[in-house]
Amino acid sequence: MSKIANGRVLFSLLMALSLGVVYAELGAGNNNTLLGNNTSINESVNKTLNESINKTLNESINETEEAINETEEADEKD
């Protein structure tokens, strides 16, 4: 291989390595940002789920109490 070809190969390898380092650093920075944002997203999701579960449980309890009352009223009429 000629000196020019060796130079091009070496230059290409160094550029690839440099780009790899840059992308790795950008990726690490993005991961930190995402992890920070995930906390608020998790809190929001947890709050929404808790509200939904509580609402569903309350509705279920109310329906059960109504059914019990209706059954008791029907038993009293008999």
Short mmCIF file of C-alpha atoms in Angstrom, two decimals:
data_model
loop_
_atom_site.label_atom_id
_atom_site.label_comp_id
_atom_site.label_asym_id
_atom_site.label_seq_id
_atom_site.Cartn_x
_atom_site.Cartn_y
_atom_site.Cartn_z
CA MET A 1 0.00 0.00 0.00
CA SER A 2 1.23 3.45 -0.77
CA LYS A 3 1.75 6.16 1.81
CA ILE A 4 -1.34 8.01 0.50
CA ALA A 5 -3.51 4.90 0.90
CA ASN A 6 -2.13 4.31 4.40
CA GLY A 7 -2.86 7.93 5.27
CA ARG A 8 -6.44 7.66 4.02
CA VAL A 9 -7.05 4.45 5.96
CA LEU A 10 -5.58 5.94 9.13
CA PHE A 11 -7.58 9.15 8.66
CA SER A 12 -10.79 7.17 8.10
CA LEU A 13 -10.22 5.10 11.22
CA LEU A 14 -9.52 8.18 13.33
CA MET A 15 -12.65 9.92 12.01
CA ALA A 16 -14.77 6.84 12.76
CA LEU A 17 -13.34 6.67 16.26
CA SER A 18 -13.97 10.39 16.82
CA LEU A 19 -17.56 10.11 15.61
CA GLY A 20 -18.09 7.08 17.82
CA VAL A 21 -16.88 8.99 20.88
CA VAL A 22 -19.09 11.96 20.02
CA TYR A 23 -22.19 9.78 19.59
CA ALA A 24 -21.41 7.90 22.80
CA GLU A 25 -21.15 11.17 24.73
CA LEU A 26 -24.38 12.46 23.21
CA GLY A 27 -26.10 9.19 24.06
CA ALA A 28 -24.94 9.33 27.67
CA GLY A 29 -26.24 12.89 28.00
CA ASN A 30 -29.58 11.93 26.51
CA ASN A 31 -29.92 8.98 28.84
CA ASN A 32 -29.45 11.22 31.86
CA THR A 33 -32.09 13.59 30.56
CA LEU A 34 -34.49 10.74 29.90
CA LEU A 35 -33.92 9.30 33.35
CA GLY A 36 -34.68 12.68 34.86
CA ASN A 37 -37.86 12.99 32.82
CA ASN A 38 -38.93 9.43 33.60
CA THR A 39 -39.33 10.36 37.25
CA SER A 40 -41.98 12.94 36.51
CA ILE A 41 -43.61 10.65 33.95
CA ASN A 42 -43.71 7.81 36.48
CA GLU A 43 -45.25 10.10 39.09
CA SER A 44 -47.89 11.22 36.60
CA VAL A 45 -48.68 7.65 35.54
CA ASN A 46 -48.83 6.49 39.17
CA LYS A 47 -51.19 9.33 40.07
CA THR A 48 -53.45 8.57 37.11
CA LEU A 49 -53.48 4.85 37.88
CA ASN A 50 -54.21 5.44 41.55
CA GLU A 51 -57.09 7.78 40.72
CA SER A 52 -58.50 5.30 38.23
CA ILE A 53 -58.19 2.36 40.64
CA ASN A 54 -59.75 4.34 43.49
CA LYS A 55 -62.63 5.46 41.28
CA THR A 56 -63.23 1.92 40.06
CA LEU A 57 -63.12 0.52 43.60
CA ASN A 58 -65.48 3.20 44.89
CA GLU A 59 -67.95 2.53 42.08
CA SER A 60 -67.74 -1.20 42.73
CA ILE A 61 -68.31 -0.72 46.45
CA ASN A 62 -71.28 1.57 45.79
CA GLU A 63 -72.82 -0.91 43.36
CA THR A 64 -72.32 -3.73 45.86
CA GLU A 65 -73.94 -1.70 48.65
CA GLU A 66 -76.87 -0.85 46.37
CA ALA A 67 -77.31 -4.51 45.46
CA ILE A 68 -77.23 -5.49 49.14
CA ASN A 69 -79.80 -2.82 49.99
CA GLU A 70 -82.06 -3.94 47.14
CA THR A 71 -81.77 -7.55 48.28
CA GLU A 72 -82.57 -6.61 51.89
CA GLU A 73 -85.57 -4.55 50.75
CA ALA A 74 -86.81 -7.44 48.62
CA ASP A 75 -86.40 -9.83 51.57
CA GLU A 76 -88.36 -7.47 53.84
CA LYS A 77 -91.24 -7.33 51.34
CA ASP A 78 -91.46 -11.13 51.19
#
